[in-house]
CSV table of C-alpha atoms and ligand atoms in Angstrom, one decimal:
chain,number,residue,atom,x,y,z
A,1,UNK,CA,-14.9,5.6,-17.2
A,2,UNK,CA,-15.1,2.0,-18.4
A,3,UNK,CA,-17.0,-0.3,-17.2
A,4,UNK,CA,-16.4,-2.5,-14.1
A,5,UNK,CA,-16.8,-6.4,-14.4
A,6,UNK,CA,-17.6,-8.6,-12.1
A,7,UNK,CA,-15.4,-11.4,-13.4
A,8,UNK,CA,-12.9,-11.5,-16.8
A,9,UNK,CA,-12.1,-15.3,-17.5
A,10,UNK,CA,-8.6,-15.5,-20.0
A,11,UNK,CA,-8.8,-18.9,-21.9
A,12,UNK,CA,-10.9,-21.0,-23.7
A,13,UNK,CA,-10.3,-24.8,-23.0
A,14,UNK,CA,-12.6,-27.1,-20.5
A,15,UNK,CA,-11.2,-24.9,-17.4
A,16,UNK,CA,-12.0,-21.3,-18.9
A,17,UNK,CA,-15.6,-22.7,-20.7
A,18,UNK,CA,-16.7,-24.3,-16.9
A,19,UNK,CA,-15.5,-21.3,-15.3
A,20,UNK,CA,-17.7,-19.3,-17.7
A,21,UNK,CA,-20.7,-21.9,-17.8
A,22,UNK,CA,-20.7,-21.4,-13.5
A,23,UNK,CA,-20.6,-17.7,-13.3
A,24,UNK,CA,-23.0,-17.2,-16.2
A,25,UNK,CA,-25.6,-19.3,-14.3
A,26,UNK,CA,-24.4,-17.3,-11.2
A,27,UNK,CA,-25.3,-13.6,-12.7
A,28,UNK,CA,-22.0,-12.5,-13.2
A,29,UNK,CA,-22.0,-11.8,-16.4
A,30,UNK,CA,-18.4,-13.1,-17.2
A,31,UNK,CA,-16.7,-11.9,-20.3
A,32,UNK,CA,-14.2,-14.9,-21.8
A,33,UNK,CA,-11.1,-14.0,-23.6
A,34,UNK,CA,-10.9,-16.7,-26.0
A,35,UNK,CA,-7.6,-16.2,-27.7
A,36,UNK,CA,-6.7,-15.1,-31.1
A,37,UNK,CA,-4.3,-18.3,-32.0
A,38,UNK,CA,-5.0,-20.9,-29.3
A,39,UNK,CA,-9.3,-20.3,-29.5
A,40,UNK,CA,-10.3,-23.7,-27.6
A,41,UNK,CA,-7.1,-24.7,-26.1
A,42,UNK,CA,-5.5,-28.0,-26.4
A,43,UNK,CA,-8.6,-30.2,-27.5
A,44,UNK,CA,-9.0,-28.5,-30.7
A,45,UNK,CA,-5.8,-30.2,-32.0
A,46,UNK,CA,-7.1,-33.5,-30.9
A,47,UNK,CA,-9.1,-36.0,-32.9
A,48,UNK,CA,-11.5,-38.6,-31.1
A,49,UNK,CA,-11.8,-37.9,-26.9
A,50,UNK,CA,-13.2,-40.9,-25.8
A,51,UNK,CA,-12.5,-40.7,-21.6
A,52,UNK,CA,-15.0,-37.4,-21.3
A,53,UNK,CA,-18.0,-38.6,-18.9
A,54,UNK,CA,-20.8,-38.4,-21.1
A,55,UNK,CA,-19.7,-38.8,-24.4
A,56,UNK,CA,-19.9,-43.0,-24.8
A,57,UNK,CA,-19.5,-43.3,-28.4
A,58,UNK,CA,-16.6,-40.6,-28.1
A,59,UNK,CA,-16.6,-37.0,-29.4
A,60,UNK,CA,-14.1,-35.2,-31.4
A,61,UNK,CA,-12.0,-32.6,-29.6
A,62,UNK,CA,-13.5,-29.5,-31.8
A,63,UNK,CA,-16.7,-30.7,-31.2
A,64,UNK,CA,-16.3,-31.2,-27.5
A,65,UNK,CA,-15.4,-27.5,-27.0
A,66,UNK,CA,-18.1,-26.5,-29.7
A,67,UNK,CA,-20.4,-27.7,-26.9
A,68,UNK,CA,-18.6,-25.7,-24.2
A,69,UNK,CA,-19.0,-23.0,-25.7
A,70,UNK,CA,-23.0,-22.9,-26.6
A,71,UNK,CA,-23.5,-24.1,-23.2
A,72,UNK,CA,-21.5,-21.2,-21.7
A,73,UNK,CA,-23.1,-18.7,-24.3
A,74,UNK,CA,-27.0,-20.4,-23.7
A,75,UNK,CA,-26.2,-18.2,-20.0
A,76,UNK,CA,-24.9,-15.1,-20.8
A,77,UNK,CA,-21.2,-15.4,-21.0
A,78,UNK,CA,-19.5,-13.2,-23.7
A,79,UNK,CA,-16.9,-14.5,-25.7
A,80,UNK,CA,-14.2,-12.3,-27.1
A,81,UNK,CA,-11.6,-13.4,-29.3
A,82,UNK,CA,-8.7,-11.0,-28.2
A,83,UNK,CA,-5.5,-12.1,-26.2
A,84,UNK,CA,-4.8,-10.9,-23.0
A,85,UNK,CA,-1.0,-9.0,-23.5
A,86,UNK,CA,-0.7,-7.0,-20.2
A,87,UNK,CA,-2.2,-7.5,-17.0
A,88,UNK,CA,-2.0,-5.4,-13.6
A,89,UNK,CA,-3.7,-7.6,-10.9
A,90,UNK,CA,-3.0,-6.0,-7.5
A,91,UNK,CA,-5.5,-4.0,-6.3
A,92,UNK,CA,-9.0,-4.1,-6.2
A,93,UNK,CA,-9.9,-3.3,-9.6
A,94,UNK,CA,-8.1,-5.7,-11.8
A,95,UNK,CA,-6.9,-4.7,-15.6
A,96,UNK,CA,-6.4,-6.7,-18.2
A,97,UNK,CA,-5.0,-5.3,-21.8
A,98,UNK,CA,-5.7,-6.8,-25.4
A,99,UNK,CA,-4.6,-5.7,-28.7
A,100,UNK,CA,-9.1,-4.0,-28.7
A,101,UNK,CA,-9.3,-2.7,-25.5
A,102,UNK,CA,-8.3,-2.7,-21.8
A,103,UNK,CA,-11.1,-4.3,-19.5
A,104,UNK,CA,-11.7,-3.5,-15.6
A,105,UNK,CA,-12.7,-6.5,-13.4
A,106,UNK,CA,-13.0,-7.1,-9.8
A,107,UNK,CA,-12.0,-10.5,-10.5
A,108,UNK,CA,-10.2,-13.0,-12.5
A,109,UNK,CA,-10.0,-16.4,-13.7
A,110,UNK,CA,-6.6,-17.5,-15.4
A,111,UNK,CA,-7.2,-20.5,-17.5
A,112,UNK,CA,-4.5,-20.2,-20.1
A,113,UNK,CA,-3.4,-23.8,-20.4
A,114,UNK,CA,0.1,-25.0,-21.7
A,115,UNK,CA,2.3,-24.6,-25.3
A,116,UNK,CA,3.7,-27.5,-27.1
A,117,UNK,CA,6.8,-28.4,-25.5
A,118,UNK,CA,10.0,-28.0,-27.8
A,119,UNK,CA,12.9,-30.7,-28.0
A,120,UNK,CA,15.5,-27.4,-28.3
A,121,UNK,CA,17.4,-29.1,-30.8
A,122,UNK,CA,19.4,-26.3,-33.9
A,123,UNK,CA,16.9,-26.7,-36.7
A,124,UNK,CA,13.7,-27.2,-35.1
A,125,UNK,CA,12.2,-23.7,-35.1
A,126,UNK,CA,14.0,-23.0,-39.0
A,127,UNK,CA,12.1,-26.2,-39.9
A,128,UNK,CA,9.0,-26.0,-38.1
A,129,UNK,CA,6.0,-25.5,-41.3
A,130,UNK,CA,8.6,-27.5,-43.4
A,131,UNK,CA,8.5,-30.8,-42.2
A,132,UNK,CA,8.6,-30.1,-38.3
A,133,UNK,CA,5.2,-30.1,-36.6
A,134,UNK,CA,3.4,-30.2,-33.1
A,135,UNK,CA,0.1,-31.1,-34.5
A,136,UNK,CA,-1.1,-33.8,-36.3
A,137,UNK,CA,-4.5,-33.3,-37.2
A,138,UNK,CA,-3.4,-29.9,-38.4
A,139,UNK,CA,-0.5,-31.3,-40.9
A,140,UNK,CA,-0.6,-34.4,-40.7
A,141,UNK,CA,-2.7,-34.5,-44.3
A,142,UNK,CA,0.5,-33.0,-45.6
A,143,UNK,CA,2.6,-36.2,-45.4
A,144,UNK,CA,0.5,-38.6,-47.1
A,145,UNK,CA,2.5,-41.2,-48.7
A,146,UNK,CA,5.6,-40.0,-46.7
A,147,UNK,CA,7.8,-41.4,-43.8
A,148,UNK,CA,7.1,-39.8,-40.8
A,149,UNK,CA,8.4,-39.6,-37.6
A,150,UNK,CA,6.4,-38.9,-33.7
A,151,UNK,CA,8.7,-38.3,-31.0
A,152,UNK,CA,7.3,-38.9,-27.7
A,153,UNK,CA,6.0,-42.0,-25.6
A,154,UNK,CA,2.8,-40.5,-23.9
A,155,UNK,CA,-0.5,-40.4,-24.7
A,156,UNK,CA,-0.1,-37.4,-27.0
A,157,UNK,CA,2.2,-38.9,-29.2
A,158,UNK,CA,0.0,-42.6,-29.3
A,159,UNK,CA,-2.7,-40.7,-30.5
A,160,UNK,CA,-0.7,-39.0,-33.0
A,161,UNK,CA,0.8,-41.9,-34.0
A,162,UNK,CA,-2.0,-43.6,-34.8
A,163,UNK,CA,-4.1,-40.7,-36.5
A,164,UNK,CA,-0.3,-40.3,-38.9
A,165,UNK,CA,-0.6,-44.1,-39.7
A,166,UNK,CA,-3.8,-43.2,-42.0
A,167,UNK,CA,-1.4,-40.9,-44.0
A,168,UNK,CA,2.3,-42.0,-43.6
A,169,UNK,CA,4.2,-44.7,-45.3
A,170,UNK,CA,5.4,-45.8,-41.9
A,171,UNK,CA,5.4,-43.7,-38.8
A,172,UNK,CA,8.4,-43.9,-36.5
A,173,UNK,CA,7.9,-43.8,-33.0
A,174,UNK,CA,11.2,-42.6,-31.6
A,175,UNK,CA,10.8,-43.0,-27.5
A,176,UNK,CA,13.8,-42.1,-25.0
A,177,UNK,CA,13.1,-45.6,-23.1
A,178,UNK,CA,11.9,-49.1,-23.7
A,179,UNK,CA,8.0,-48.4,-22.5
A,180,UNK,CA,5.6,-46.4,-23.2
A,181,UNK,CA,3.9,-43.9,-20.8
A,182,UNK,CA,0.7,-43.8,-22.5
A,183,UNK,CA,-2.5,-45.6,-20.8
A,184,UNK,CA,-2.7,-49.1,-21.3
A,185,UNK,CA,-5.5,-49.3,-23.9
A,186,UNK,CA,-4.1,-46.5,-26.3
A,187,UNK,CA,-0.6,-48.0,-26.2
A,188,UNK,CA,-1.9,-51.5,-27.4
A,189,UNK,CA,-3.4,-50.1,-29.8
A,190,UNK,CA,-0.4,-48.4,-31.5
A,191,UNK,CA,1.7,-51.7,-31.0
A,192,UNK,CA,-0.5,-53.6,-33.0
A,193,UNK,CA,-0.6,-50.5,-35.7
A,194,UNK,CA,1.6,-52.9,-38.6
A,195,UNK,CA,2.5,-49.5,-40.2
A,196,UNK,CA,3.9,-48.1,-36.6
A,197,UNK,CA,8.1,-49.3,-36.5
A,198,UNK,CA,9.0,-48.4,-32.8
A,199,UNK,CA,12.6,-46.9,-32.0
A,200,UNK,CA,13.2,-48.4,-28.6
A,201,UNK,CA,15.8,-46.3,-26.2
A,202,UNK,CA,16.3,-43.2,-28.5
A,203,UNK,CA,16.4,-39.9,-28.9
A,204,UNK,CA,17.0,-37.1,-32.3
A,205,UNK,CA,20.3,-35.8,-31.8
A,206,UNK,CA,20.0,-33.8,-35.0
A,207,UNK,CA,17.5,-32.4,-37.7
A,208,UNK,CA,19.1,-32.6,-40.8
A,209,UNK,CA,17.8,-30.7,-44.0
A,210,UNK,CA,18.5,-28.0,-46.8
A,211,UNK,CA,14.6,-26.3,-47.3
A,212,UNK,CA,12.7,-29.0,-45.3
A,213,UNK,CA,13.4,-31.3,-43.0
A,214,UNK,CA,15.0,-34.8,-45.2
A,215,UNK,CA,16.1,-37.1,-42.1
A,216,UNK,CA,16.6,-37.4,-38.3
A,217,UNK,CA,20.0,-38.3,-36.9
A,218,UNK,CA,19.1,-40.6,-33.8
A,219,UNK,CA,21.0,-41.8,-31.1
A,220,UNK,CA,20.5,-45.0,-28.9
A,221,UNK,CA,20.4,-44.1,-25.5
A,222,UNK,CA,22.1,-47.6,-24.3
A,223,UNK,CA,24.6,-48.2,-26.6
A,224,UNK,CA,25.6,-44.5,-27.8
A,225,UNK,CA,25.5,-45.5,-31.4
A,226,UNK,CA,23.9,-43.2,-34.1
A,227,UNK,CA,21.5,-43.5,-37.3
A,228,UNK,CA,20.5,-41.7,-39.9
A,229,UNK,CA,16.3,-41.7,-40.2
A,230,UNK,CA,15.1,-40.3,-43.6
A,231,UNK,CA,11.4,-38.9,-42.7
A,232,UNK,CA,10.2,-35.9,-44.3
A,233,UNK,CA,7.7,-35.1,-41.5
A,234,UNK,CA,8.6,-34.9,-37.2
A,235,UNK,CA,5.6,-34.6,-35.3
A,236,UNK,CA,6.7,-33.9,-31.7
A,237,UNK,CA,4.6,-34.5,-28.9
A,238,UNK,CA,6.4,-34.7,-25.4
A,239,UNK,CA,4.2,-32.8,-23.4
A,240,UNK,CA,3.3,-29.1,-22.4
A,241,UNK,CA,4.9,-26.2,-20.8
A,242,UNK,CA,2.5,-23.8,-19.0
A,243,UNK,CA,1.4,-20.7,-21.0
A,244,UNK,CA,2.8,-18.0,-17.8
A,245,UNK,CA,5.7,-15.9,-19.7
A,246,UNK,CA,3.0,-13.1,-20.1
A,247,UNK,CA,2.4,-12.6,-16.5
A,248,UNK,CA,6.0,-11.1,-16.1
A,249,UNK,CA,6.2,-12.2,-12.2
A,250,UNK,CA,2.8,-10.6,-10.8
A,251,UNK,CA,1.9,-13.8,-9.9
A,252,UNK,CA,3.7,-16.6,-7.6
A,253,UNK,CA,4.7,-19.4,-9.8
A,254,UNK,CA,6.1,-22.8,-9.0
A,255,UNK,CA,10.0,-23.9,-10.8
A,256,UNK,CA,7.9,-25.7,-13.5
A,257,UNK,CA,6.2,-22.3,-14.2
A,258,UNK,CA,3.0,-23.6,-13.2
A,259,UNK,CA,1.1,-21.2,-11.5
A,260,UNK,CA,1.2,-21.5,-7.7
A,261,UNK,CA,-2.8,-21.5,-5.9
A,262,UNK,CA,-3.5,-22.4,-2.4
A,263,UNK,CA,-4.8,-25.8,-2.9
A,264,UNK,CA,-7.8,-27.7,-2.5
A,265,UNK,CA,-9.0,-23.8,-3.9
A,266,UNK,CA,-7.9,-21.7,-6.9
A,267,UNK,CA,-7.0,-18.6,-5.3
A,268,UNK,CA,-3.3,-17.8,-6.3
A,269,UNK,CA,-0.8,-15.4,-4.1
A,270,UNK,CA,-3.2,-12.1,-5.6
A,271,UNK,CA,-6.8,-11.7,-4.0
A,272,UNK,CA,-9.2,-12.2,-6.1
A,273,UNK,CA,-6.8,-13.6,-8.9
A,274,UNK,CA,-7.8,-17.6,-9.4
A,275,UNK,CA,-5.8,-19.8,-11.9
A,276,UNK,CA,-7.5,-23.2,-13.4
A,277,UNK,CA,-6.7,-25.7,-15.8
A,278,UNK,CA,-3.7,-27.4,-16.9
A,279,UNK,CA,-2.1,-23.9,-16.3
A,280,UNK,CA,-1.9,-25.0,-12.6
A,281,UNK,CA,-1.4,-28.7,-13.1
A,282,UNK,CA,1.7,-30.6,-14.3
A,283,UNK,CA,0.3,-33.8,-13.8
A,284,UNK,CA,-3.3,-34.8,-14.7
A,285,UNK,CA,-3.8,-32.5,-17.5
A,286,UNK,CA,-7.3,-34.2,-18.1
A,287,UNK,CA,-9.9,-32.2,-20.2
A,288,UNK,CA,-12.0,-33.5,-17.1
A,289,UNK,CA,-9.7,-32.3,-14.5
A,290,UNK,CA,-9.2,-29.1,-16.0
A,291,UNK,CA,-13.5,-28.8,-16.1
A,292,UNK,CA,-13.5,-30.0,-13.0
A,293,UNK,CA,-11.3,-26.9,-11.6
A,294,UNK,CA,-12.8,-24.4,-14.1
A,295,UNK,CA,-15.6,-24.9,-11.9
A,296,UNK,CA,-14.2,-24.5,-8.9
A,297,UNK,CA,-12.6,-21.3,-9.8
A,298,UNK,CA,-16.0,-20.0,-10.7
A,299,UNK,CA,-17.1,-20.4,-7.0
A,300,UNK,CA,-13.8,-19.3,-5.7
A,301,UNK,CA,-14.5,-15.9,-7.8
A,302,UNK,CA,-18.3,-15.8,-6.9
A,303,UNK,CA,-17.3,-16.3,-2.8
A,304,UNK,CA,-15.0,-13.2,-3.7
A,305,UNK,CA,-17.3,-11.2,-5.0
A,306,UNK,CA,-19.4,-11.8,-2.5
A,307,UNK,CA,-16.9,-11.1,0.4
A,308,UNK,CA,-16.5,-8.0,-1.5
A,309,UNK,CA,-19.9,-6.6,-1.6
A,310,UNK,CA,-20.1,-7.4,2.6
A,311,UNK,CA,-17.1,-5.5,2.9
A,312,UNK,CA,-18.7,-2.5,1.0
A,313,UNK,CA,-22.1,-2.8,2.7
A,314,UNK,CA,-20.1,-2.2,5.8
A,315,UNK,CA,-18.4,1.1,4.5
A,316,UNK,CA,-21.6,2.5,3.5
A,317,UNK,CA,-22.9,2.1,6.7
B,1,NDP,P1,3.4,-36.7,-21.1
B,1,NDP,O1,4.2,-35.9,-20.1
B,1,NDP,O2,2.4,-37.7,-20.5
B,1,NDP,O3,4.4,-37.5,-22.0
B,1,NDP,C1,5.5,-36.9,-22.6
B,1,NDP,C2,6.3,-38.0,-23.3
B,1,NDP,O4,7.4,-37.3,-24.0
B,1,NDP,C3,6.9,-39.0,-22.3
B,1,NDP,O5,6.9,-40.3,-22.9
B,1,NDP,C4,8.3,-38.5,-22.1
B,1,NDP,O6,9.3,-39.5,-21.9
B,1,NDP,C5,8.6,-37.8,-23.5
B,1,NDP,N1,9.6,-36.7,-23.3
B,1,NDP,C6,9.5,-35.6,-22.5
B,1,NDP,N2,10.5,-34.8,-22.7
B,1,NDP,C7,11.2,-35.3,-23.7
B,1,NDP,C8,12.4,-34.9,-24.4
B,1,NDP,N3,13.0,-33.8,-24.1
B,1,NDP,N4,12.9,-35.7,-25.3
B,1,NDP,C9,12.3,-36.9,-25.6
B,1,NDP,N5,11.2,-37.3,-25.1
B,1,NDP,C10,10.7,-36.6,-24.1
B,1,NDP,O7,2.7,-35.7,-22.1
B,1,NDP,P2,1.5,-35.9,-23.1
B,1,NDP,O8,1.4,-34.7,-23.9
B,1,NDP,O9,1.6,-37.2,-23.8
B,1,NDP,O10,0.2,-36.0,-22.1
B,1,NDP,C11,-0.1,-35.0,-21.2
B,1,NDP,C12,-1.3,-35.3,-20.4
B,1,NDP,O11,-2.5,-35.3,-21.3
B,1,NDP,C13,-1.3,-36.7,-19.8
B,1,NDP,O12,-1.9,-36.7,-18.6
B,1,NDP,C14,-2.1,-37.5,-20.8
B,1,NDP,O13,-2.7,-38.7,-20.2
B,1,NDP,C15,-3.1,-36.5,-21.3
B,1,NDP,N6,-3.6,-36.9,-22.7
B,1,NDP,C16,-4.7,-37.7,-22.8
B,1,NDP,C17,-5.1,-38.0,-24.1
B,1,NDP,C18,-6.3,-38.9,-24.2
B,1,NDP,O14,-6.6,-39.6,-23.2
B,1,NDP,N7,-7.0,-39.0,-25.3
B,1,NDP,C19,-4.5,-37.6,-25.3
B,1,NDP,C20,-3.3,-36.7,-25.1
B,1,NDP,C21,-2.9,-36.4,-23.8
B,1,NDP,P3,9.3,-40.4,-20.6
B,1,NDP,O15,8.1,-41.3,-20.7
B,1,NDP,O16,10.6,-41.0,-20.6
B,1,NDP,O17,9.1,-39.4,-19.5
């Protein structure tokens, strides 16, 4: 028979490290399933995070979740990287199948944060590795010297901006309306950037390209007409989609996908199931926020397990 866990935490960002860092120091032993592909979640793609309590000269992202991690580890939790590909969370004992092994838990902590969102457009995926990209710091070295292109007006796509203006020729910010939705301080920033060109009030209507990506067709939103935009690179960062396809409806989700818990807690519609992270937020999406309910979570699981081990006392009676 394999062994029982008290507590199985899937993901690796701010939410899933707290949540391990908590029930660590609580006794519980927790193993973390840190991902294959996304180890570290969304910060690891990030350069400099300079709004994390703590951390006044700034950090970079890698590093931030670096520290996470040895924290978490200092107490006891153990880090696996496998992915979590098939779960069955009614019932008491909880099961939870990766590509190694299947693990047995009493509880669990979902912290699987969100995937790049796509602008759905014929060519994106063909290109995508030539020339289309959803991560700067990862490609961005590639278009040195190049015209590139971020599409996007929020804080994702300022700061991708403005870590492509060390390699790009130019960098053309193409934004759907005539403001940015990016904090105040970040978005000055980029409008002072002299190798930043902003495109105002428009969208890509079409990727155009034989091998790689050669130019963008855009459209402006106001007065309909189009342009033709050579770039070889198009970085596009318009936010997230929550990572839930692989629960396959055993959990209660919301219409964004997001995963539904029974607020101000983190239990979701499964006892003894608790979701964290930016996997159950659409709108702060904050490495802080997603710590702060990674912590929660913990002591959402540990008041659980508790209420579990009352229950049983009472049996044996
Ligand atoms: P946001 O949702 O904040 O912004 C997405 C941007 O993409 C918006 O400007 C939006 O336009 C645009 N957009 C959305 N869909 C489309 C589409 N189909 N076509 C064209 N444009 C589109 O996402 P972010 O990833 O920028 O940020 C997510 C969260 O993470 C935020 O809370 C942000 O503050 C945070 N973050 C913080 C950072 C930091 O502080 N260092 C760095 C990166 C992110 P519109 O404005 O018209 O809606």
């Amino acid at each position: 028979m394999t062994k029982i866990h008290d507590v199985v935490i899937v993901g690796s960002g701010p939410a899933g490290w707290t949540a391990a860092i908590y029930t660590a120091r609580a006794g519980l032993n927790p193993i973390l399933l840190a991902g294959t592909l996304n180890a570290g979640g969304a910060l690891m793609t990030t350069t400099e995070v300079e709004n994390f309590p703590g951390w006044p000269e700034g950090i970079m992202g890698p590093e931030l979740m670096q520290k996470f991690e040895e924290q978490a580890v200092r107490f006891g939790a153990d880090m696996r990287y496998e992915d979590a590909v098939e779960l069955t969370l009614d019932g008491e004992i909880k099961e939870i199948r990766t590509d190694e092994q299947t693990y047995r838990t009493k509880s669990v902590i979902l912290a699987v944060g969100s995937d790049y969102k796509k602008l759905g457009l014929e060519g994106e995926e063909l290109f995508t590795g030539k020339g289309v990209s959803y991560c700067a710091t990862c490609d961005g070295f590639f278009f040195k010297n190049r015209e590139i292109a971020v599409i996007g007006g929020g804080d994702s796509a300022v700061t991708e901006a403005q870590f492509l203006s060390r390699f790009g020729t130019t960098v053309h910010v193409i934004h759907r309306r005539d403001e940015l939705r990016a904090s105040q301080i970040m978005a000055d920033r980029l409008l002072a950037n002299d190798k930043v060109t902003m495109h105002w009030n428009s969208v890509v209507e079409k990727i155009n390209g034989t091998d790689r990506l050669e130019s963008l067709t855009l459209r402006n939103t106001e007065t309909g007409e189009t342009s033709d935009l050579p770039v070889s690179g198009m970085f596009v960062a318009i936010g997230h989609e929550p990572r839930t396809k692989f629960l396959q409806g055993a959990l209660k989700l919301d219409e964004g996908g997001y995963i539904v818990v029974d607020e101000p807690s983190t239990r979701t519609s499964l006892p003894g199931v608790f979701a964290c992270g930016d996997v159950v937020d659409s709108h702060y999406q904050q490495a802080i926020t997603a710590a702060g309910t990674g912590a929660k979570a913990a002591l959402d699981a540990e008041e659980y397990l508790d209420s579990l081990s009352i229950e049983s006392e009472d049996v044996d009676e």
